[in-house]
């Protein structure tokens, strides 16, 4: 009888533990789904506000450079917004924010809501008008395919051929961003170099092109200023690994 009682108590305890684990797992899944839903809704709203007329008119030209942004409205609602980056052939279509540090937008949406999707953000040390030799923009590699998850596709030449350039929209003007190089690196690698002069920049450009995983088409400018997109690499034991794509910054009219 005693043994039976012990077995019954053990079975009950095991069942309670299993229920607790199941409840915790369900709560985690709910949290992930809720965060994803919240982020998608927030980015849908800011996209609608960015160009409400174009959203409402299906006849709007498909040329990405015909896209017009209501910067006054955006900056009134989101004071930290400095630009918008889009891959017309892919999944990247987000505002770029800039805070007083590189931590805030890791965990906050453009409107300030805390969310693990975060936002794309320009390095706090960089010029808000993207006029530096190397302009660093960071974003998460989300498992749901959002933010900069598609960036690692540039490890493949075929992906590059289908996504060879992006577009940067800013209050100062629009820019074509031809991809120059892409590679896996570390968080403190030379891909993140900032500052320097024109001569150093030319040497750095040659270096990143030599280490690229892809062969990019020659740029119309020999030594263009660069926008560097950076994201983490999932499925690796090292939290220090990053994937970066370097894009030339060329005025849209060039």
CSV table of C-alpha atoms in Angstrom, one decimal, residues 13 28 43 58 78 90 110 131 146 170 209 239:
chain,number,residue,atom,x,y,z
A,13,UNK,CA,4.0,15.2,-9.2
A,28,UNK,CA,6.4,31.7,-24.5
A,43,UNK,CA,5.3,48.9,-39.2
A,58,UNK,CA,-3.0,51.1,-56.8
A,78,UNK,CA,8.9,59.6,-34.9
A,90,UNK,CA,12.7,41.7,-51.4
A,110,UNK,CA,9.9,53.3,-33.9
A,131,UNK,CA,27.3,61.6,-45.4
A,146,UNK,CA,11.3,40.2,-40.9
A,170,UNK,CA,15.8,60.6,-46.8
A,209,UNK,CA,35.6,43.9,-52.1
A,239,UNK,CA,27.3,35.4,-30.6
